[in-house]
Amino acid sequence: MNRALPRTSSGPNPLIVNVSARHCHLTQEAVEVLFGKGYQLSVHKWLYQEGQFAAKETITLIGPRSRVISNLRILGPCRTLNQIELAYTDSVALGFEIPLRASGNIKDTPGAMIMGPKGFFEMENGVIRALRHAHMHPDDAAFYGVKHGEKMKLKIGGPCALTLEEMLVRVDKSFKLEVHIDTDEGNACNLQPDTLCELVK
Amino acid sequence: MNRALPRTSSGPNPLIVNVSARHCHLTQEAVEVLFGKGYQLSVHKWLYQEGQFAAKETITLIGPRSRVISNLRILGPCRTLNQIELAYTDSVALGFEIPLRASGNIKDTPGAMIMGPKGFFEMENGVIRALRHAHMHPDDAAFYGVKHGEKMKLKIGGPCALTLEEMLVRVDKSFKLEVHIDTDEGNACNLQPDTLCELVK
């Protein structure tokens, strides 16, 4: 997570590519079940997108075959839904299949039991592999000539170079230009701070 | 491992793409230290390359920070060197860095302690991430217009499509056309038996 890739560009903003390790987003209700009544998440590290943070708090994820992932990081602030984002390597280790989804689109996805220091919370659904995506300010979208919901490609250089296709574009005035890929994708190309990356249509 | 991808092709042979899960190659000497004097590996499953097999035997890999990977599969038959091939996700879990190498090129690579039912064996070197590669018969190399040691690209389709570059070509009369990628690469694109793949220069 947070391997910034400064890149010379004629665009309005530098292209930042970050690897998202497995993590979860929780509702305040779930946080209170897991950590206690009235509990508030605390900031471990601010993320690149304004107001987003990795919380100090982590949870334990218990998969359907009783295998667990410990120290699963919560990202804050709280949202209106509970969602766990895993890489496929994680889901293989846990022993269950997860669907590829755009973040937030969790209808008909598998659930999981999660555990905190004060209790268990059963998620009915919300376990996904997040579709690789690019956050963009409207100025960036104009520069690249793309619209919200379109797909782009990310070319990543180096000794195990690859090009990721099907990169979902998400445009919002609150966004800063940043591509999020998961640990499988980041490890497939061994993304490093000095790896050259290019976003192309 | 062994997710065959039948593909209609005008080439002399169908393109097979298989995901190699982490595994090791051992010398007969190492096998005897780990499993006992005179021990012979037994066949769990024959692989696509002639004479190669996944052995019934597995070992435990002990990393430098005392983290372990259990049930690491041995591939047979025995070779003249000891080599462990991990994905980067595996090496992150173990807590150490491994270099990207063509199989067999293990000079100045890290070692590891491995354990079998009859003993420990210290590998002085040989822990690598194997460079993605394509095994080819000379007929296949002629069809694709490539030579041993050159690089190609593998285009992989589907909802998380990608193109792997820097795909090393290995040509030998004993080889059948087969691409080997690791679990990070296979999971990055969610390679399935019906995923369309294309090898291009």
GROMACS .gro file of C-alpha atoms in nm:
model
  402
    1MET     CA    1   0.000   0.000   0.000
    2ASN     CA    2   0.110   0.355  -0.066
    3ARG     CA    3   0.394   0.302  -0.302
    4ALA     CA    4   0.383   0.635  -0.475
    5LEU     CA    5   0.509   0.649  -0.830
    6PRO     CA    6   0.608   1.001  -0.923
    7ARG     CA    7   0.603   1.036  -1.299
    8THR     CA    8   0.689   1.320  -1.528
    9SER     CA    9   0.372   1.404  -1.714
   10SER     CA   10   0.225   1.683  -1.913
   11GLY     CA   11  -0.108   1.616  -1.743
   12PRO     CA   12  -0.257   1.837  -1.473
   13ASN     CA   13  -0.147   1.595  -1.198
   14PRO     CA   14   0.120   1.330  -1.144
   15LEU     CA   15   0.012   0.969  -1.189
   16ILE     CA   16   0.017   0.786  -0.856
   17VAL     CA   17  -0.021   0.408  -0.854
   18ASN     CA   18  -0.082   0.244  -0.518
   19VAL     CA   19  -0.118  -0.119  -0.422
   20SER     CA   20  -0.416  -0.180  -0.195
   21ALA     CA   21  -0.346  -0.466   0.041
   22ARG     CA   22  -0.654  -0.656   0.161
   23HIS     CA   23  -0.872  -0.437   0.379
   24CYS     CA   24  -1.228  -0.365   0.485
   25HIS     CA   25  -1.474  -0.079   0.500
   26LEU     CA   26  -1.724  -0.088   0.784
   27THR     CA   27  -2.037   0.089   0.899
   28GLN     CA   28  -2.031   0.266   1.236
   29GLU     CA   29  -2.280   0.002   1.355
   30ALA     CA   30  -2.035  -0.280   1.272
   31VAL     CA   31  -1.747  -0.089   1.437
   32GLU     CA   32  -1.950  -0.062   1.758
   33VAL     CA   33  -2.034  -0.434   1.758
   34LEU     CA   34  -1.668  -0.521   1.706
   35PHE     CA   35  -1.502  -0.257   1.925
   36GLY     CA   36  -1.770  -0.143   2.169
   37LYS     CA   37  -2.056   0.106   2.200
   38GLY     CA   38  -1.968   0.453   2.077
   39TYR     CA   39  -1.624   0.344   1.950
   40GLN     CA   40  -1.459   0.569   1.693
   41LEU     CA   41  -1.190   0.454   1.447
   42SER     CA   42  -0.853   0.622   1.496
   43VAL     CA   43  -0.609   0.727   1.226
   44HIS     CA   44  -0.305   0.508   1.166
   45LYS     CA   45  -0.206   0.674   0.838
   46TRP     CA   46  -0.371   0.920   0.603
   47LEU     CA   47  -0.417   0.790   0.249
   48TYR     CA   48  -0.370   0.981  -0.075
   49GLN     CA   49  -0.742   1.042  -0.130
   50GLU     CA   50  -0.859   1.337   0.081
   51GLY     CA   51  -1.005   1.235   0.419
   52GLN     CA   52  -0.941   0.861   0.373
   53PHE     CA   53  -0.726   0.680   0.625
   54ALA     CA   54  -0.594   0.344   0.731
   55ALA     CA   55  -0.727   0.294   1.082
   56LYS     CA   56  -0.522   0.173   1.375
   57GLU     CA   57  -0.791  -0.091   1.422
   58THR     CA   58  -0.781  -0.427   1.251
   59ILE     CA   59  -1.021  -0.721   1.255
   60THR     CA   60  -1.004  -1.096   1.213
   61LEU     CA   61  -1.184  -1.243   0.912
   62ILE     CA   62  -1.316  -1.596   0.954
   63GLY     CA   63  -1.377  -1.772   0.625
   64PRO     CA   64  -1.638  -2.041   0.552
   65ARG     CA   65  -1.389  -2.321   0.617
   66SER     CA   66  -1.279  -2.173   0.950
   67ARG     CA   67  -0.957  -2.042   0.806
   68VAL     CA   68  -0.877  -1.691   0.922
   69ILE     CA   69  -0.702  -1.375   0.811
   70SER     CA   70  -0.579  -1.181   1.111
   71ASN     CA   71  -0.492  -0.813   1.125
   72LEU     CA   72  -0.719  -0.716   0.838
   73ARG     CA   73  -0.688  -0.338   0.822
   74ILE     CA   74  -0.997  -0.119   0.843
   75LEU     CA   75  -1.004   0.186   0.618
   76GLY     CA   76  -1.191   0.490   0.746
   77PRO     CA   77  -1.401   0.686   0.771
   78CYS     CA   78  -1.701   0.456   0.819
   79ARG     CA   79  -1.923   0.397   0.518
   80THR     CA   80  -2.286   0.302   0.466
   81LEU     CA   81  -2.198  -0.059   0.383
   82ASN     CA   82  -1.961  -0.329   0.498
   83GLN     CA   83  -1.717  -0.448   0.235
   84ILE     CA   84  -1.405  -0.663   0.245
   85GLU     CA   85  -1.159  -0.636  -0.044
   86LEU     CA   86  -0.928  -0.933  -0.092
   87ALA     CA   87  -0.684  -1.042  -0.359
   88TYR     CA   88  -0.758  -1.377  -0.522
   89THR     CA   89  -0.449  -1.519  -0.351
   90ASP     CA   90  -0.615  -1.432  -0.019
   91SER     CA   91  -0.942  -1.599  -0.117
   92VAL     CA   92  -0.757  -1.913  -0.230
   93ALA     CA   93  -0.582  -1.920   0.110
   94LEU     CA   94  -0.918  -1.881   0.283
   95GLY     CA   95  -1.068  -2.150   0.059
   96PHE     CA   96  -1.356  -1.970  -0.104
   97GLU     CA   97  -1.440  -1.796  -0.427
   98ILE     CA   98  -1.505  -1.426  -0.447
   99PRO     CA   99  -1.645  -1.221  -0.733
  100LEU     CA  100  -1.477  -0.934  -0.916
  101ARG     CA  101  -1.676  -0.618  -0.846
  102ALA     CA  102  -1.656  -0.242  -0.862
  103SER     CA  103  -1.634  -0.117  -0.505
  104GLY     CA  104  -1.983  -0.067  -0.360
  105ASN     CA  105  -2.151  -0.318  -0.590
  106ILE     CA  106  -2.191  -0.601  -0.340
  107LYS     CA  107  -2.532  -0.747  -0.435
  108ASP     CA  108  -2.522  -1.128  -0.432
  109THR     CA  109  -2.162  -1.145  -0.307
  110PRO     CA  110  -2.052  -1.383  -0.031
  111GLY     CA  111  -2.048  -1.277   0.331
  112ALA     CA  112  -1.815  -1.358   0.618
  113MET     CA  113  -1.789  -1.357   0.993
  114ILE     CA  114  -1.561  -1.086   1.132
  115MET     CA  115  -1.429  -1.055   1.484
  116GLY     CA  116  -1.306  -0.765   1.692
  117PRO     CA  117  -1.199  -0.737   2.057
  118LYS     CA  118  -1.558  -0.681   2.174
  119GLY     CA  119  -1.760  -0.910   1.951
  120PHE     CA  120  -1.847  -1.086   1.629
  121PHE     CA  121  -2.029  -0.932   1.334
  122GLU     CA  122  -2.184  -1.136   1.057
  123MET     CA  123  -2.160  -0.975   0.715
  124GLU     CA  124  -2.435  -1.116   0.495
  125ASN     CA  125  -2.244  -1.013   0.185
  126GLY     CA  126  -1.966  -0.778   0.079
  127VAL     CA  127  -1.657  -0.992   0.022
  128ILE     CA  128  -1.515  -0.903  -0.319
  129ARG     CA  129  -1.208  -0.861  -0.527
  130ALA     CA  130  -1.220  -0.493  -0.618
  131LEU     CA  131  -1.197  -0.415  -0.987
  132ARG     CA  132  -0.873  -0.230  -1.058
  133HIS     CA  133  -0.961   0.138  -1.089
  134ALA     CA  134  -0.836   0.491  -1.136
  135HIS     CA  135  -0.962   0.780  -0.925
  136MET     CA  136  -0.971   1.098  -1.129
  137HIS     CA  137  -1.055   1.461  -1.086
  138PRO     CA  138  -1.259   1.594  -1.382
  139ASP     CA  139  -0.944   1.778  -1.498
  140ASP     CA  140  -0.759   1.444  -1.523
  141ALA     CA  141  -1.051   1.282  -1.705
  142ALA     CA  142  -1.048   1.569  -1.956
  143PHE     CA  143  -0.672   1.531  -2.004
  144TYR     CA  144  -0.697   1.157  -2.068
  145GLY     CA  145  -1.016   1.194  -2.272
  146VAL     CA  146  -1.223   0.953  -2.064
  147LYS     CA  147  -1.553   0.959  -1.877
  148HIS     CA  148  -1.666   0.809  -1.547
  149GLY     CA  149  -1.733   0.438  -1.591
  150GLU     CA  150  -1.506   0.392  -1.894
  151LYS     CA  151  -1.208   0.158  -1.897
  152MET     CA  152  -0.840   0.236  -1.955
  153LYS     CA  153  -0.511   0.045  -1.952
  154LEU     CA  154  -0.219   0.084  -1.717
  155LYS     CA  155   0.122   0.000  -1.861
  156ILE     CA  156   0.373  -0.094  -1.594
  157GLY     CA  157   0.742  -0.128  -1.679
  158GLY     CA  158   1.039  -0.316  -1.536
  159PRO     CA  159   1.179  -0.670  -1.560
  160CYS     CA  160   0.835  -0.828  -1.515
  161ALA     CA  161   0.642  -0.564  -1.704
  162LEU     CA  162   0.275  -0.598  -1.782
  163THR     CA  163  -0.024  -0.402  -1.903
  164LEU     CA  164  -0.340  -0.411  -1.693
  165GLU     CA  165  -0.654  -0.376  -1.901
  166GLU     CA  166  -1.012  -0.317  -1.782
  167MET     CA  167  -0.900  -0.036  -1.550
  168LEU     CA  168  -1.224   0.131  -1.435
  169VAL     CA  169  -1.229   0.512  -1.439
  170ARG     CA  170  -1.403   0.679  -1.145
  171VAL     CA  171  -1.440   1.056  -1.177
  172ASP     CA  172  -1.533   1.288  -0.892
  173LYS     CA  173  -1.448   1.646  -0.802
  174SER     CA  174  -1.317   1.521  -0.467
  175PHE     CA  175  -1.074   1.272  -0.625
  176LYS     CA  176  -0.702   1.304  -0.680
  177LEU     CA  177  -0.546   1.112  -0.970
  178GLU     CA  178  -0.458   0.770  -0.830
  179VAL     CA  179  -0.471   0.414  -0.960
  180HIS     CA  180  -0.550   0.135  -0.715
  181ILE     CA  181  -0.438  -0.218  -0.792
  182ASP     CA  182  -0.436  -0.515  -0.557
  183THR     CA  183  -0.146  -0.718  -0.419
  184ASP     CA  184  -0.176  -0.988  -0.687
  185GLU     CA  185  -0.145  -0.723  -0.955
  186GLY     CA  186   0.128  -0.535  -0.771
  187ASN     CA  187   0.328  -0.852  -0.711
  188ALA     CA  188   0.275  -0.986  -1.064
  189CYS     CA  189   0.475  -0.687  -1.191
  190ASN     CA  190   0.679  -0.624  -0.874
  191LEU     CA  191   0.566  -0.262  -0.860
  192GLN     CA  192   0.835  -0.048  -0.698
  193PRO     CA  193   0.851   0.323  -0.618
  194ASP     CA  194   1.059   0.388  -0.931
  195THR     CA  195   0.865   0.164  -1.170
  196LEU     CA  196   0.750   0.354  -1.476
  197CYS     CA  197   0.373   0.356  -1.520
  198GLU     CA  198   0.157   0.500  -1.794
  199LEU     CA  199  -0.219   0.531  -1.815
  200VAL     CA  200  -0.348   0.489  -2.170
  201LYS     CA  201  -0.687   0.467  -2.337
  202MET     CA  202  -0.125  -2.548  -1.145
  203ASN     CA  203  -0.236  -2.734  -1.454
  204ARG     CA  204  -0.518  -2.520  -1.573
  205ALA     CA  205  -0.503  -2.612  -1.940
  206LEU     CA  206  -0.626  -2.355  -2.184
  207PRO     CA  207  -0.725  -2.518  -2.510
  208ARG     CA  208  -0.714  -2.260  -2.786
  209THR     CA  209  -0.793  -2.278  -3.151
  210SER     CA  210  -0.473  -2.199  -3.331
  211SER     CA  211  -0.323  -2.232  -3.672
  212GLY     CA  212   0.009  -2.317  -3.506
  213PRO     CA  213   0.157  -2.665  -3.493
  214ASN     CA  214   0.044  -2.713  -3.133
  215PRO     CA  215  -0.227  -2.577  -2.902
  216LEU     CA  216  -0.119  -2.304  -2.659
  217ILE     CA  217  -0.129  -2.430  -2.303
  218VAL     CA  218  -0.093  -2.181  -2.017
  219ASN     CA  219  -0.038  -2.324  -1.671
  220VAL     CA  220  -0.004  -2.155  -1.335
  221SER     CA  221   0.291  -2.286  -1.136
  222ALA     CA  222   0.216  -2.272  -0.767
  223ARG     CA  223   0.523  -2.237  -0.542
  224HIS     CA  224   0.739  -2.547  -0.558
  225CYS     CA  225   1.093  -2.676  -0.536
  226HIS     CA  226   1.341  -2.879  -0.738
  227LEU     CA  227   1.588  -3.087  -0.539
  228THR     CA  228   1.901  -3.293  -0.591
  229GLN     CA  229   1.891  -3.662  -0.501
  230GLU     CA  230   2.136  -3.575  -0.222
  231ALA     CA  231   1.892  -3.326  -0.068
  232VAL     CA  232   1.604  -3.573  -0.104
  233GLU     CA  233   1.802  -3.832   0.092
  234VAL     CA  234   1.885  -3.586   0.371
  235LEU     CA  235   1.519  -3.486   0.397
  236PHE     CA  236   1.351  -3.825   0.343
  237GLY     CA  237   1.619  -4.085   0.424
  238LYS     CA  238   1.905  -4.275   0.262
  239GLY     CA  239   1.820  -4.412  -0.083
  240TYR     CA  240   1.478  -4.245  -0.088
  241GLN     CA  241   1.317  -4.201  -0.430
  242LEU     CA  242   1.048  -3.940  -0.510
  243SER     CA  243   0.712  -4.086  -0.607
  244VAL     CA  244   0.471  -3.951  -0.867
  245HIS     CA  245   0.167  -3.760  -0.748
  246LYS     CA  246   0.072  -3.624  -1.089
  247TRP     CA  247   0.240  -3.612  -1.429
  248LEU     CA  248   0.291  -3.262  -1.566
  249TYR     CA  249   0.248  -3.147  -1.924
  250GLN     CA  250   0.622  -3.148  -2.003
  251GLU     CA  251   0.738  -3.501  -2.082
  252GLY     CA  252   0.879  -3.687  -1.781
  253GLN     CA  253   0.814  -3.405  -1.532
  254PHE     CA  254   0.595  -3.471  -1.231
  255ALA     CA  255   0.459  -3.327  -0.909
  256ALA     CA  256   0.589  -3.558  -0.639
  257LYS     CA  257   0.380  -3.693  -0.355
  258GLU     CA  258   0.648  -3.556  -0.124
  259THR     CA  259   0.639  -3.204   0.014
  260ILE     CA  260   0.876  -3.013   0.239
  261THR     CA  261   0.859  -2.733   0.491
  262LEU     CA  262   1.040  -2.411   0.403
  263ILE     CA  263   1.170  -2.208   0.697
  264GLY     CA  264   1.235  -1.845   0.610
  265PRO     CA  265   1.494  -1.616   0.765
  266ARG     CA  266   1.243  -1.475   1.015
  267SER     CA  267   1.130  -1.822   1.124
  268ARG     CA  268   0.810  -1.799   0.925
  269VAL     CA  269   0.731  -2.119   0.740
  270ILE     CA  270   0.559  -2.245   0.429
  271SER     CA  271   0.434  -2.598   0.482
  272ASN     CA  272   0.347  -2.851   0.215
  273LEU     CA  273   0.579  -2.704  -0.046
  274ARG     CA  274   0.550  -2.942  -0.338
  275ILE     CA  275   0.861  -3.106  -0.485
  276LEU     CA  276   0.871  -3.141  -0.863
  277GLY     CA  277   1.056  -3.439  -1.003
  278PRO     CA  278   1.268  -3.590  -1.130
  279CYS     CA  279   1.567  -3.475  -0.923
  280ARG     CA  280   1.794  -3.212  -1.077
  281THR     CA  281   2.156  -3.111  -1.035
  282LEU     CA  282   2.067  -2.809  -0.822
  283ASN     CA  283   1.827  -2.714  -0.546
  284GLN     CA  284   1.585  -2.437  -0.635
  285ILE     CA  285   1.272  -2.299  -0.471
  286GLU     CA  286   1.031  -2.100  -0.685
  287LEU     CA  287   0.797  -1.866  -0.498
  288ALA     CA  288   0.557  -1.592  -0.597
  289TYR     CA  289   0.630  -1.248  -0.454
  290THR     CA  290   0.318  -1.280  -0.238
  291ASP     CA  291   0.481  -1.588  -0.081
  292SER     CA  292   0.807  -1.405  -0.018
  293VAL     CA  293   0.622  -1.112   0.140
  294ALA     CA  294   0.444  -1.359   0.370
  295LEU     CA  295   0.780  -1.515   0.459
  296GLY     CA  296   0.930  -1.172   0.513
  297PHE     CA  297   1.220  -1.172   0.274
  298GLU     CA  298   1.310  -1.046  -0.070
  299ILE     CA  299   1.377  -1.277  -0.359
  300PRO     CA  300   1.521  -1.199  -0.701
  301LEU     CA  301   1.356  -1.254  -1.038
  302ARG     CA  302   1.558  -1.517  -1.226
  303ALA     CA  303   1.537  -1.754  -1.517
  304SER     CA  304   1.512  -2.105  -1.376
  305GLY     CA  305   1.860  -2.249  -1.312
  306ASN     CA  306   2.029  -1.911  -1.274
  307ILE     CA  307   2.066  -1.909  -0.897
  308LYS     CA  308   2.405  -1.746  -0.847
  309ASP     CA  309   2.394  -1.494  -0.560
  310THR     CA  310   2.033  -1.572  -0.469
  311PRO     CA  311   1.918  -1.618  -0.109
  312GLY     CA  312   1.910  -1.960   0.052
  313ALA     CA  313   1.674  -2.120   0.301
  314MET     CA  314   1.643  -2.400   0.549
  315ILE     CA  315   1.416  -2.682   0.437
  316MET     CA  316   1.280  -2.965   0.645
  317GLY     CA  317   1.157  -3.315   0.567
  318PRO     CA  318   1.046  -3.605   0.786
  319LYS     CA  319   1.404  -3.729   0.826
  320GLY     CA  320   1.606  -3.412   0.852
  321PHE     CA  321   1.696  -3.055   0.771
  322PHE     CA  322   1.882  -2.938   0.462
  323GLU     CA  323   2.040  -2.596   0.431
  324MET     CA  324   2.020  -2.448   0.086
  325GLU     CA  325   2.296  -2.192   0.045
  326ASN     CA  326   2.112  -2.028  -0.240
  327GLY     CA  327   1.834  -2.103  -0.488
  328VAL     CA  328   1.525  -1.916  -0.370
  329ILE     CA  329   1.387  -1.720  -0.665
  330ARG     CA  330   1.084  -1.591  -0.839
  331ALA     CA  331   1.097  -1.767  -1.173
  332LEU     CA  332   1.080  -1.543  -1.476
  333ARG     CA  333   0.759  -1.610  -1.668
  334HIS     CA  334   0.849  -1.830  -1.961
  335ALA     CA  335   0.725  -2.029  -2.257
  336HIS     CA  336   0.851  -2.381  -2.331
  337MET     CA  337   0.863  -2.438  -2.704
  338HIS     CA  338   0.949  -2.713  -2.947
  339PRO     CA  339   1.157  -2.580  -3.240
  340ASP     CA  340   0.843  -2.615  -3.457
  341ASP     CA  341   0.659  -2.373  -3.228
  342ALA     CA  342   0.953  -2.132  -3.223
  343ALA     CA  343   0.954  -2.135  -3.604
  344PHE     CA  344   0.577  -2.072  -3.612
  345TYR     CA  345   0.602  -1.775  -3.375
  346GLY     CA  346   0.923  -1.650  -3.534
  347VAL     CA  347   1.126  -1.646  -3.214
  348LYS     CA  348   1.454  -1.791  -3.090
  349HIS     CA  349   1.562  -1.939  -2.757
  350GLY     CA  350   1.627  -1.659  -2.506
  351GLU     CA  351   1.406  -1.402  -2.677
  352LYS     CA  352   1.105  -1.242  -2.509
  353MET     CA  353   0.740  -1.249  -2.611
  354LYS     CA  354   0.408  -1.122  -2.470
  355LEU     CA  355   0.113  -1.323  -2.347
  356LYS     CA  356  -0.226  -1.158  -2.385
  357ILE     CA  357  -0.481  -1.293  -2.139
  358GLY     CA  358  -0.849  -1.206  -2.177
  359GLY     CA  359  -1.149  -1.186  -1.944
  360PRO     CA  360  -1.291  -0.933  -1.697
  361CYS     CA  361  -0.948  -0.862  -1.544
  362ALA     CA  362  -0.751  -0.897  -1.864
  363LEU     CA  363  -0.382  -0.818  -1.886
  364THR     CA  364  -0.082  -0.860  -2.109
  365LEU     CA  365   0.231  -1.013  -1.959
  366GLU     CA  366   0.548  -0.883  -2.120
  367GLU     CA  367   0.905  -1.013  -2.080
  368MET     CA  368   0.792  -1.372  -2.139
  369LEU     CA  369   1.115  -1.569  -2.182
  370VAL     CA  370   1.122  -1.819  -2.469
  371ARG     CA  371   1.295  -2.151  -2.398
  372VAL     CA  372   1.333  -2.377  -2.699
  373ASP     CA  373   1.423  -2.745  -2.682
  374LYS     CA  374   1.339  -3.050  -2.891
  375SER     CA  375   1.203  -3.217  -2.577
  376PHE     CA  376   0.961  -2.931  -2.499
  377LYS     CA  377   0.589  -2.909  -2.564
  378LEU     CA  378   0.438  -2.564  -2.615
  379GLU     CA  379   0.346  -2.442  -2.267
  380VAL     CA  380   0.357  -2.109  -2.087
  381HIS     CA  381   0.433  -2.106  -1.715
  382ILE     CA  382   0.319  -1.814  -1.504
  383ASP     CA  383   0.313  -1.793  -1.125
  384THR     CA  384   0.020  -1.759  -0.886
  385ASP     CA  385   0.051  -1.380  -0.862
  386GLU     CA  386   0.026  -1.355  -1.239
  387GLY     CA  387  -0.249  -1.617  -1.260
  388ASN     CA  388  -0.450  -1.449  -0.986
  389ALA     CA  389  -0.393  -1.097  -1.119
  390CYS     CA  390  -0.591  -1.199  -1.430
  391ASN     CA  391  -0.799  -1.477  -1.268
  392LEU     CA  392  -0.685  -1.729  -1.528
  393GLN     CA  393  -0.954  -1.991  -1.584
  394PRO     CA  394  -0.969  -2.298  -1.809
  395ASP     CA  395  -1.174  -2.105  -2.067
  396THR     CA  396  -0.977  -1.779  -2.056
  397LEU     CA  397  -0.856  -1.677  -2.400
  398CYS     CA  398  -0.479  -1.649  -2.428
  399GLU     CA  399  -0.259  -1.540  -2.713
  400LEU     CA  400   0.119  -1.546  -2.745
  401VAL     CA  401   0.251  -1.254  -2.948
  402LYS     CA  402   0.592  -1.114  -3.038
   0.00000   0.00000   0.00000
